Coordinates of C-alpha atoms in Angstrom, one line a residue:
M1 CA 30.0 39.8 100.5
A2 CA 29.3 40.5 96.9
D3 CA 29.6 43.8 95.6
P4 CA 26.3 45.7 94.6
E5 CA 27.0 46.0 91.3
E6 CA 27.6 42.2 90.7
I7 CA 24.3 41.6 92.6
R8 CA 22.4 43.7 90.1
S9 CA 24.1 42.0 87.1
L10 CA 23.2 38.6 88.4
L11 CA 19.3 39.6 89.3
G12 CA 19.1 41.1 85.2
N13 CA 18.3 44.4 86.3
E14 CA 20.7 46.3 84.2
D15 CA 19.0 48.4 81.8
E16 CA 20.2 48.3 78.4
G17 CA 20.0 51.9 78.3
S18 CA 22.0 52.5 81.4
R19 CA 25.0 50.4 79.9
R20 CA 25.1 52.7 77.0
G21 CA 24.9 55.8 78.8
P22 CA 23.5 59.1 77.8
G23 CA 22.1 59.0 74.2
R24 CA 24.0 60.3 71.3
P25 CA 22.6 63.7 70.1
M26 CA 21.3 62.2 66.9
S27 CA 19.6 59.5 68.6
A28 CA 16.0 61.2 68.9
I29 CA 15.9 62.3 65.7
C30 CA 16.8 58.7 64.1
D31 CA 14.3 56.8 66.1
P32 CA 11.1 56.1 64.3
N33 CA 9.0 56.3 67.6
H34 CA 10.9 59.7 68.5
V35 CA 8.6 62.9 68.3
L36 CA 11.7 64.9 66.4
H37 CA 11.9 61.7 63.8
R38 CA 8.4 62.0 63.1
V39 CA 8.7 65.9 62.4
V40 CA 11.2 65.3 59.7
V41 CA 9.0 62.7 57.9
L42 CA 6.2 65.1 58.3
I43 CA 8.2 68.0 56.6
F44 CA 8.8 65.7 53.7
M45 CA 5.3 64.4 53.7
C46 CA 4.3 68.3 53.4
F47 CA 6.6 69.1 50.5
L48 CA 5.6 66.0 48.7
G49 CA 2.7 67.9 46.9
F50 CA 4.4 71.5 46.8
G51 CA 5.3 70.9 43.0
S52 CA 2.1 69.4 42.2
Y53 CA 0.0 72.0 43.7
F54 CA 2.5 75.1 42.2
C55 CA 2.1 73.6 39.0
Y56 CA -1.4 73.0 39.1
D57 CA -2.7 76.6 38.8
N58 CA 0.0 77.6 36.7
P59 CA -2.8 78.1 34.0
A60 CA -4.8 80.4 36.4
S61 CA -1.8 82.5 37.5
L62 CA -0.7 83.3 33.8
Q63 CA -4.5 83.4 32.8
T64 CA -4.1 86.5 30.8
Q65 CA -0.8 85.7 29.2
V66 CA -2.3 82.1 28.1
L67 CA -5.2 83.7 26.5
Q68 CA -3.2 86.4 24.6
D69 CA -0.2 84.2 23.6
L70 CA -2.0 81.1 22.5
D71 CA -5.0 83.1 21.2
L72 CA -7.7 81.4 23.2
N73 CA -11.1 81.9 24.3
T74 CA -12.3 80.9 28.0
A75 CA -13.7 77.7 27.3
K76 CA -10.7 76.4 25.2
F77 CA -8.6 77.6 28.7
M78 CA -10.6 75.7 31.1
Q79 CA -9.8 72.3 28.8
L80 CA -6.3 72.7 30.8
Y81 CA -8.0 71.9 34.0
A82 CA -10.5 69.6 32.4
W83 CA -7.8 67.5 30.9
Y84 CA -6.1 67.4 34.1
S85 CA -9.3 66.1 36.1
W86 CA -10.4 63.5 33.3
P87 CA -7.6 61.1 33.9
N88 CA -8.3 60.9 37.7
V89 CA -12.1 59.9 37.2
I90 CA -10.9 56.6 37.0
L91 CA -7.0 56.9 37.9
C92 CA -7.4 58.0 41.7
F93 CA -9.2 55.4 42.4
F94 CA -7.0 52.7 40.7
G95 CA -3.8 54.9 42.5
G96 CA -5.4 53.9 45.8
F97 CA -5.9 50.6 44.9
L98 CA -2.4 50.1 43.4
I99 CA -1.1 51.7 46.8
D100 CA -3.2 49.3 48.9
R101 CA -2.8 46.3 46.8
V102 CA 0.3 46.3 44.3
F103 CA 3.1 49.0 44.5
G104 CA 2.9 49.9 48.2
I105 CA 2.9 53.3 49.4
R106 CA 6.6 54.0 48.8
L107 CA 7.1 52.8 45.1
G108 CA 3.5 54.4 44.3
T109 CA 4.6 57.7 45.6
I110 CA 7.5 57.6 43.4
I111 CA 6.0 56.7 40.5
F112 CA 3.2 59.1 40.7
S113 CA 5.9 62.0 41.2
L114 CA 7.6 61.0 38.3
F115 CA 4.4 61.4 36.3
V116 CA 3.8 64.8 37.6
C117 CA 7.5 65.9 36.4
V118 CA 7.2 64.3 32.9
G119 CA 3.6 65.7 32.5
Q120 CA 4.9 69.5 33.6
V121 CA 7.7 69.2 31.1
I122 CA 5.3 68.3 28.3
F123 CA 3.0 71.1 28.9
A124 CA 5.8 73.6 28.7
T125 CA 7.1 71.8 25.9
G126 CA 3.7 72.2 24.2
A127 CA 3.7 76.1 24.7
L128 CA 7.2 76.1 23.7
V129 CA 6.3 75.0 20.1
N130 CA 2.8 76.5 20.4
H131 CA 1.0 73.3 19.9
F132 CA -2.0 73.5 22.3
W133 CA -3.1 69.7 21.7
L134 CA 0.3 68.8 23.5
M135 CA -0.2 71.2 26.1
E136 CA -3.2 69.2 26.8
V137 CA -1.7 66.0 26.6
G138 CA 0.7 67.3 29.0
R139 CA -2.0 68.3 31.6
F140 CA -3.3 64.9 31.2
V141 CA -0.3 63.2 31.9
F142 CA 0.2 65.6 34.8
G143 CA -3.2 64.6 36.0
I144 CA -2.3 61.2 36.4
G145 CA 0.3 61.8 38.9
G146 CA -1.1 64.9 40.7
E147 CA -4.2 63.4 42.2
S148 CA -3.0 60.0 43.0
L149 CA -0.1 61.6 44.8
A150 CA -2.4 63.4 47.1
V151 CA -4.1 60.1 47.6
A152 CA -0.2 58.6 48.5
Q153 CA 0.0 61.9 50.7
N154 CA -3.2 61.1 52.8
T155 CA -2.3 57.5 53.2
Y156 CA 1.3 58.3 54.2
A157 CA -0.5 60.8 56.9
V158 CA -2.8 58.3 58.3
N159 CA -0.3 55.7 58.3
W160 CA 2.3 57.4 60.4
F161 CA 0.3 59.8 62.4
K162 CA -3.4 58.7 64.0
G163 CA -5.8 59.6 66.5
K164 CA -5.5 63.1 67.9
E165 CA -2.9 64.3 65.7
L166 CA -4.4 63.7 62.5
N167 CA -6.2 66.5 61.9
L168 CA -3.4 69.0 62.5
V169 CA -1.3 66.4 60.0
F170 CA -4.0 67.1 57.4
G171 CA -3.9 71.0 58.1
L172 CA -0.3 71.0 57.8
Q173 CA -0.1 69.4 54.6
L174 CA -2.8 71.4 53.3
S175 CA -0.9 74.5 54.2
M176 CA 2.0 73.6 52.3
A177 CA 0.1 72.4 49.4
R178 CA -1.3 76.1 49.8
L179 CA 1.7 77.7 50.1
G180 CA 3.0 76.0 46.4
S181 CA -0.2 77.4 45.2
T182 CA 0.1 81.1 46.7
V183 CA 3.9 81.0 45.5
N184 CA 2.8 80.0 42.2
M185 CA 0.2 82.7 42.0
N186 CA 2.4 85.7 43.2
I187 CA 5.7 84.8 41.3
M188 CA 4.7 83.3 38.0
G189 CA 3.8 86.8 36.5
W190 CA 7.2 87.9 37.8
V191 CA 8.8 85.2 36.2
Y192 CA 7.1 85.5 32.9
G193 CA 8.1 89.0 33.0
Q194 CA 11.8 88.2 33.6
V195 CA 11.6 85.9 30.6
A196 CA 10.2 88.3 28.4
T197 CA 12.8 90.6 29.1
A198 CA 15.7 88.3 28.6
V199 CA 14.1 86.8 25.4
G200 CA 13.1 90.2 24.2
S201 CA 9.3 90.1 23.6
T202 CA 6.3 88.2 24.9
G203 CA 4.6 85.4 23.1
H204 CA 4.3 81.5 23.4
T205 CA 8.2 80.7 23.5
T206 CA 8.2 83.2 26.7
L207 CA 5.3 81.1 28.1
G208 CA 6.9 77.9 27.4
I209 CA 10.3 78.8 29.0
S210 CA 8.4 80.2 32.1
L211 CA 6.4 76.7 32.5
M212 CA 9.5 74.8 32.0
I213 CA 11.0 77.0 35.1
A214 CA 8.0 76.0 37.2
G215 CA 8.7 72.5 36.5
V216 CA 11.7 72.4 39.1
T217 CA 9.5 72.5 41.9
C218 CA 8.3 68.9 40.8
L219 CA 11.6 67.7 40.9
F220 CA 12.2 69.1 44.5
S221 CA 8.8 66.9 45.1
L222 CA 10.4 64.0 43.7
T223 CA 13.6 64.2 45.8
C224 CA 11.1 64.4 48.8
A225 CA 9.3 61.2 47.5
L226 CA 12.6 59.2 47.5
L227 CA 13.6 60.5 50.8
L228 CA 10.4 59.9 52.4
A229 CA 10.4 56.3 50.9
F230 CA 13.8 55.6 52.5
L231 CA 12.7 56.6 55.9
D232 CA 9.7 54.8 55.6
K233 CA 11.5 51.7 54.7
R234 CA 13.9 52.2 57.6
A235 CA 11.5 52.5 59.8
E236 CA 9.4 49.2 58.7
S237 CA 13.2 47.7 59.0
L238 CA 13.9 48.8 62.5
L239 CA 10.5 48.5 64.2
E240 CA 9.1 45.5 62.2
N241 CA 6.5 47.9 61.4
Q242 CA 3.2 46.5 60.1
R243 CA 1.2 49.8 59.8
S244 CA 0.1 49.3 56.3
R245 CA -0.6 45.5 56.7
T246 CA -3.5 44.8 59.0
G247 CA -3.9 41.3 57.8
D248 CA -6.8 42.1 55.4
V249 CA -6.5 42.9 51.8
I250 CA -8.4 45.6 50.0
K251 CA -10.7 44.1 46.9
L252 CA -12.3 46.0 44.3
T253 CA -15.5 44.7 45.2
D254 CA -15.3 46.2 48.7
V255 CA -16.2 49.7 47.3
K256 CA -20.0 48.4 47.4
D257 CA -19.6 48.0 51.1
F258 CA -18.5 51.2 51.8
P259 CA -20.7 52.8 54.7
F260 CA -23.5 55.4 53.6
P261 CA -21.8 58.1 55.8
L262 CA -18.6 58.0 53.3
W263 CA -21.0 58.1 50.2
I264 CA -22.6 61.5 51.8
I265 CA -18.9 62.6 52.5
F266 CA -18.2 62.0 48.4
V267 CA -21.2 64.4 47.6
I268 CA -19.8 67.3 50.1
C269 CA -16.4 66.9 48.5
V270 CA -17.5 67.2 45.3
S271 CA -20.1 69.9 45.4
Y272 CA -17.8 72.1 47.8
Y273 CA -14.3 72.1 45.9
V274 CA -16.4 72.8 42.3
A275 CA -17.3 76.0 43.4
I276 CA -13.8 76.8 44.6
F277 CA -10.8 75.9 42.0
P278 CA -13.0 76.7 39.0
F279 CA -13.6 79.9 40.2
I280 CA -10.2 80.6 41.2
G281 CA -9.2 79.4 37.7
L282 CA -11.3 82.2 36.3
G283 CA -10.8 84.8 39.3
Q284 CA -8.1 87.0 37.4
V285 CA -10.3 88.4 34.7
F286 CA -13.3 88.4 37.0
F287 CA -11.4 90.8 39.6
I288 CA -10.5 92.9 36.3
E289 CA -13.8 93.3 34.7
K290 CA -16.1 93.6 37.5
F291 CA -14.0 95.8 40.0
N292 CA -11.4 97.3 37.2
F293 CA -8.3 96.1 39.1
S294 CA -5.1 95.9 37.4
P295 CA -3.6 92.5 36.6
A296 CA -1.2 92.6 39.6
E297 CA -4.0 93.7 42.1
A298 CA -6.2 90.7 40.4
R299 CA -3.6 88.1 40.8
A300 CA -2.9 89.3 44.6
V301 CA -6.7 88.9 45.6
N302 CA -7.3 85.7 43.5
S303 CA -4.1 84.2 45.7
I304 CA -5.8 85.4 48.9
V305 CA -7.5 82.3 49.4
Y306 CA -4.4 80.1 49.2
I307 CA -2.3 83.0 51.3
I308 CA -4.8 82.5 54.1
S309 CA -5.0 78.7 53.8
A310 CA -1.3 78.1 54.2
P311 CA -1.1 79.4 58.0
A312 CA -4.6 78.8 59.1
S313 CA -4.7 75.2 57.8
P314 CA -2.5 73.9 60.9
I315 CA -4.6 76.0 63.2
F316 CA -7.7 75.0 62.3
G317 CA -6.4 71.3 62.3
F318 CA -4.9 71.7 65.9
M319 CA -8.6 73.3 66.8
V320 CA -10.4 70.4 65.3
D321 CA -8.0 68.1 67.1
K322 CA -8.8 69.7 70.4
T323 CA -12.8 70.0 69.8
G324 CA -13.8 67.3 67.7
R325 CA -17.2 67.9 66.3
N326 CA -16.1 67.5 62.6
I327 CA -19.2 67.7 61.1
V328 CA -20.3 71.1 63.0
W329 CA -17.1 72.6 61.4
V330 CA -17.7 71.2 58.2
I331 CA -21.5 72.9 58.3
C332 CA -19.7 76.5 59.3
A333 CA -17.4 76.2 56.3
V334 CA -20.2 75.5 54.0
I335 CA -21.9 78.3 55.0
T336 CA -19.4 80.8 55.1
T337 CA -18.5 79.7 51.5
L338 CA -21.9 80.2 50.5
C339 CA -22.1 83.7 51.9
A340 CA -18.4 84.7 50.3
H341 CA -19.9 83.6 46.7
M342 CA -23.0 85.5 47.4
M343 CA -21.3 88.8 48.4
L344 CA -18.9 88.3 45.1
A345 CA -22.4 87.8 43.1
F346 CA -24.6 90.5 44.3
T347 CA -22.4 93.0 45.7
F348 CA -19.5 95.4 44.8
W349 CA -18.2 95.6 48.5
N350 CA -14.2 94.9 48.3
P351 CA -13.6 91.8 47.1
W352 CA -10.8 91.1 49.6
I353 CA -13.8 90.6 52.5
A354 CA -15.3 87.8 50.7
M355 CA -11.9 86.4 49.4
S356 CA -10.6 86.3 53.0
L357 CA -13.9 84.5 54.1
L358 CA -13.4 81.9 51.2
G359 CA -9.9 81.0 52.6
V360 CA -10.6 80.5 56.1
S361 CA -13.8 78.6 55.4
Y362 CA -11.9 76.6 52.8
S363 CA -9.0 75.9 55.1
L364 CA -11.5 74.8 57.8
L365 CA -13.4 72.3 55.5
A366 CA -10.3 70.6 54.4
C367 CA -9.4 70.0 58.1
A368 CA -12.5 68.9 59.0
L369 CA -13.8 66.9 55.8
W370 CA -10.8 64.6 54.9
P371 CA -9.8 63.1 58.3
M372 CA -13.4 61.7 58.4
V373 CA -12.7 59.3 55.8
A374 CA -10.1 57.7 58.3
F375 CA -13.1 57.3 61.0
V376 CA -15.7 55.3 58.6
V377 CA -13.3 52.6 56.8
P378 CA -10.8 50.1 57.8
E379 CA -7.3 51.0 57.5
H380 CA -6.6 48.7 54.7
Q381 CA -9.2 50.3 52.6
L382 CA -7.8 53.7 53.3
G383 CA -5.8 54.4 50.2
T384 CA -8.9 53.2 48.1
A385 CA -11.3 55.0 49.8
Y386 CA -9.4 58.4 49.5
G387 CA -8.5 57.4 46.0
F388 CA -12.4 57.0 45.3
M389 CA -12.9 60.2 46.9
Q390 CA -10.2 62.1 44.8
S391 CA -11.8 60.3 41.5
I392 CA -15.3 61.7 42.3
Q393 CA -14.1 64.9 42.9
N394 CA -12.1 65.1 39.6
L395 CA -15.3 64.0 37.6
G396 CA -17.1 66.7 39.4
L397 CA -14.3 69.4 38.7
A398 CA -13.6 68.0 35.1
L399 CA -17.5 68.5 34.2
I400 CA -17.5 72.0 36.0
A401 CA -14.5 73.5 34.4
I402 CA -16.1 72.9 30.9
A403 CA -19.3 74.2 32.1
A404 CA -17.9 77.2 33.8
G405 CA -16.2 78.1 30.7
A406 CA -19.4 77.5 28.7
I407 CA -21.5 79.7 31.2
L408 CA -18.7 82.6 31.3
D409 CA -18.7 82.9 27.4
S410 CA -22.4 82.7 27.0
R411 CA -24.2 84.1 30.3
G412 CA -21.6 86.4 32.2
Y413 CA -19.9 86.0 35.4
L414 CA -23.0 86.7 37.6
V415 CA -24.7 83.3 35.9
L416 CA -21.7 81.5 36.8
E417 CA -21.7 83.0 40.3
L418 CA -25.4 81.7 40.8
F419 CA -24.2 78.4 39.6
F420 CA -21.6 78.2 42.3
C421 CA -24.0 79.1 44.7
A422 CA -26.1 76.3 43.8
C423 CA -23.5 73.9 44.3
L424 CA -22.9 75.0 47.7
C425 CA -26.3 74.6 48.5
I426 CA -26.3 70.9 47.4
A427 CA -23.2 70.6 49.8
L428 CA -25.0 72.1 52.7
M429 CA -27.8 69.8 52.4
A430 CA -25.3 66.7 51.8
V431 CA -23.6 67.9 55.4
V432 CA -26.9 68.4 57.1
T433 CA -27.9 64.7 56.0
L434 CA -24.5 63.4 57.1
Y435 CA -25.4 65.0 60.4
L436 CA -28.4 63.3 60.7
V437 CA -27.3 60.1 59.6
D438 CA -24.3 59.9 61.9
Y439 CA -26.6 60.8 65.1
M440 CA -28.9 57.7 64.3
R441 CA -25.4 55.7 63.8
G442 CA -24.2 57.2 67.5
G443 CA -22.6 60.0 66.4
E444 CA -19.2 58.7 65.6
L445 CA -18.1 61.4 63.5
N446 CA -19.3 64.3 65.8
K447 CA -17.6 63.1 69.0
S448 CA -15.3 65.2 71.1
P449 CA -11.8 63.8 71.5
A450 CA -12.4 62.5 75.1
A451 CA -15.4 60.5 73.9
R452 CA -13.5 59.2 70.8
D453 CA -11.1 58.1 73.2
Q454 CA -13.3 56.1 75.5
T455 CA -14.8 54.4 72.4
E456 CA -11.6 53.2 71.2
I457 CA -10.8 52.0 74.8
T458 CA -14.0 50.3 75.2
S459 CA -13.5 48.5 71.8
A460 CA -10.1 47.2 72.6
A461 CA -11.2 45.9 76.1
E462 CA -14.0 44.1 74.1
T463 CA -11.6 42.8 71.7
P464 CA -10.5 39.3 72.6
K465 CA -7.0 39.0 72.8
P466 CA -4.8 36.3 70.8
A467 CA -3.5 33.1 72.6
S468 CA 0.1 33.6 73.7
K469 CA 2.6 31.8 71.4
L470 CA 5.5 31.8 73.8
T471 CA 7.3 28.4 74.5
S472 CA 7.5 26.8 77.7
G473 CA 10.9 28.3 78.0
E474 CA 10.0 31.7 77.6
L475 CA 7.3 31.4 79.6
A476 CA 9.5 30.3 82.6
R477 CA 11.9 33.3 81.8
R478 CA 9.2 35.7 82.0
T479 CA 7.9 34.4 85.4
P480 CA 9.0 36.4 88.5
M481 CA 11.7 34.5 90.4
T482 CA 11.3 33.7 94.0
A483 CA 13.4 34.5 96.8
F484 CA 14.6 30.7 96.7
G485 CA 15.1 30.8 92.9
L486 CA 17.3 33.9 93.3
R487 CA 19.7 32.4 95.9
N488 CA 20.2 29.5 93.6
R489 CA 20.8 31.6 90.9
Y490 CA 23.3 33.6 92.7
L491 CA 24.9 30.4 93.9
S492 CA 25.3 29.2 90.3
R493 CA 27.0 32.1 89.0
L494 CA 29.5 31.8 91.9
G495 CA 30.3 28.5 90.8
K496 CA 28.7 26.2 93.7
Q497 CA 27.1 23.1 92.5
L498 CA 23.4 22.9 93.2
P499 CA 21.5 19.5 93.8
D500 CA 19.6 18.1 91.0
H501 CA 16.4 18.9 92.9
Y502 CA 17.2 22.7 93.3
C503 CA 17.7 23.7 89.6
T504 CA 14.0 24.9 89.4
H505 CA 15.2 27.6 87.2
L506 CA 18.1 26.2 85.3
S507 CA 17.2 27.0 82.0
S508 CA 16.5 30.9 82.9
L509 CA 20.1 30.5 84.2
A510 CA 21.4 28.8 81.4
H511 CA 19.9 31.4 79.0
R512 CA 20.7 34.5 80.9
S513 CA 24.3 33.3 81.0
V514 CA 24.4 33.1 77.4
L515 CA 23.4 36.8 77.1
K516 CA 26.0 38.1 79.5

């Protein structure tokens, strides 16, 4: 009688995993399909934008020092934000196009990270030598990489995490970005003070050294970009992964074919964010003048938006993942933000209340708004769609940054707050319009996760399956063997001579004998 182990071997039922025995301790974390490996990728993905967001608000965290050391007015100061945004009016769109069509996600991310590093060095050097025009050049170069890097980060997120995980991943990315902004707001004043003590006085030299120290975070993010590119390339090699290759190729002319809901999402994005970032850029002096806060207290309350956003973003992302209804959450976020700005404009209530509401609503909107892009455009257009969204956003930020500085110099903070409230009213009208348009189109953006899953299942069932490309031999090997065939195979492995008309599965036997 044959040994049972030999019979199992002959029948081909021995599992590859059972041959290897228990998996090695590192096998899970090295497997691109395993959740531990994807967590590692997510960590690098989140830190990818840390340096960019840390250095973006360097002017806001050092607003008093920049105005004094460089002898600037508010309008001139806000040019530092405008010069960051101007290149991204066009380059964000082309950054997404380059990711989709030219560089690919890995090389594009590394190139954009390099621009961020070089731009911060030029910006710091301009302060060091007291040439404001050189600082503007630095912010321009920094902007070329900063927003395009955000596009790459979004594209990475959609490529690695889809479906139910996407809102949570966007929330975690935003959380880490806001952590960078929070650390910047609360540490750069201290760094400036330490440098001033070491140098012996304040001034443009102290400012330049402080900004150069801040640039270390950009090098850290560049390292994350290199590691992320390695892991993504490795996953593609191991899995023959085609996440970014759907068979369709993005063309510039596809922009005119973007669906109408996507254009409404663009309007919401612009009109909402112009009431957030320019306000934070000018917030430190606002709290000093209106509420008689000390500079340290003003920096603290101005950074509360980012402090709240860091832990709240993944929580809200998880909540949106579980509940769906993205449009409803965006409506709630816009209304809450409008209430916060009205409190700052018309009351003398403790500004911590309004700024806390602003932080909560800002986090909620980001987790609900940005993932909607992936619901309305094909996968091969995601990089370009996110790039176009960033481009329009930066056009609005550049124009509003200039307008905000001019309004503040000529009319004061009350008129500036009314201006921000008007922008939020536009955002509210746009999101209500999006709700109605989406409702008439079937409510895809406002579905629950269960309803969205059912739609995907139905679509997959209706999609015709491609014809099989297997050869006749492969089909034969995949066909379940009959008892007669198993007997003949067993006898063949024992060396028995079979009659010609018995060799029904001879090709299968030959194939498996080679594998053994």
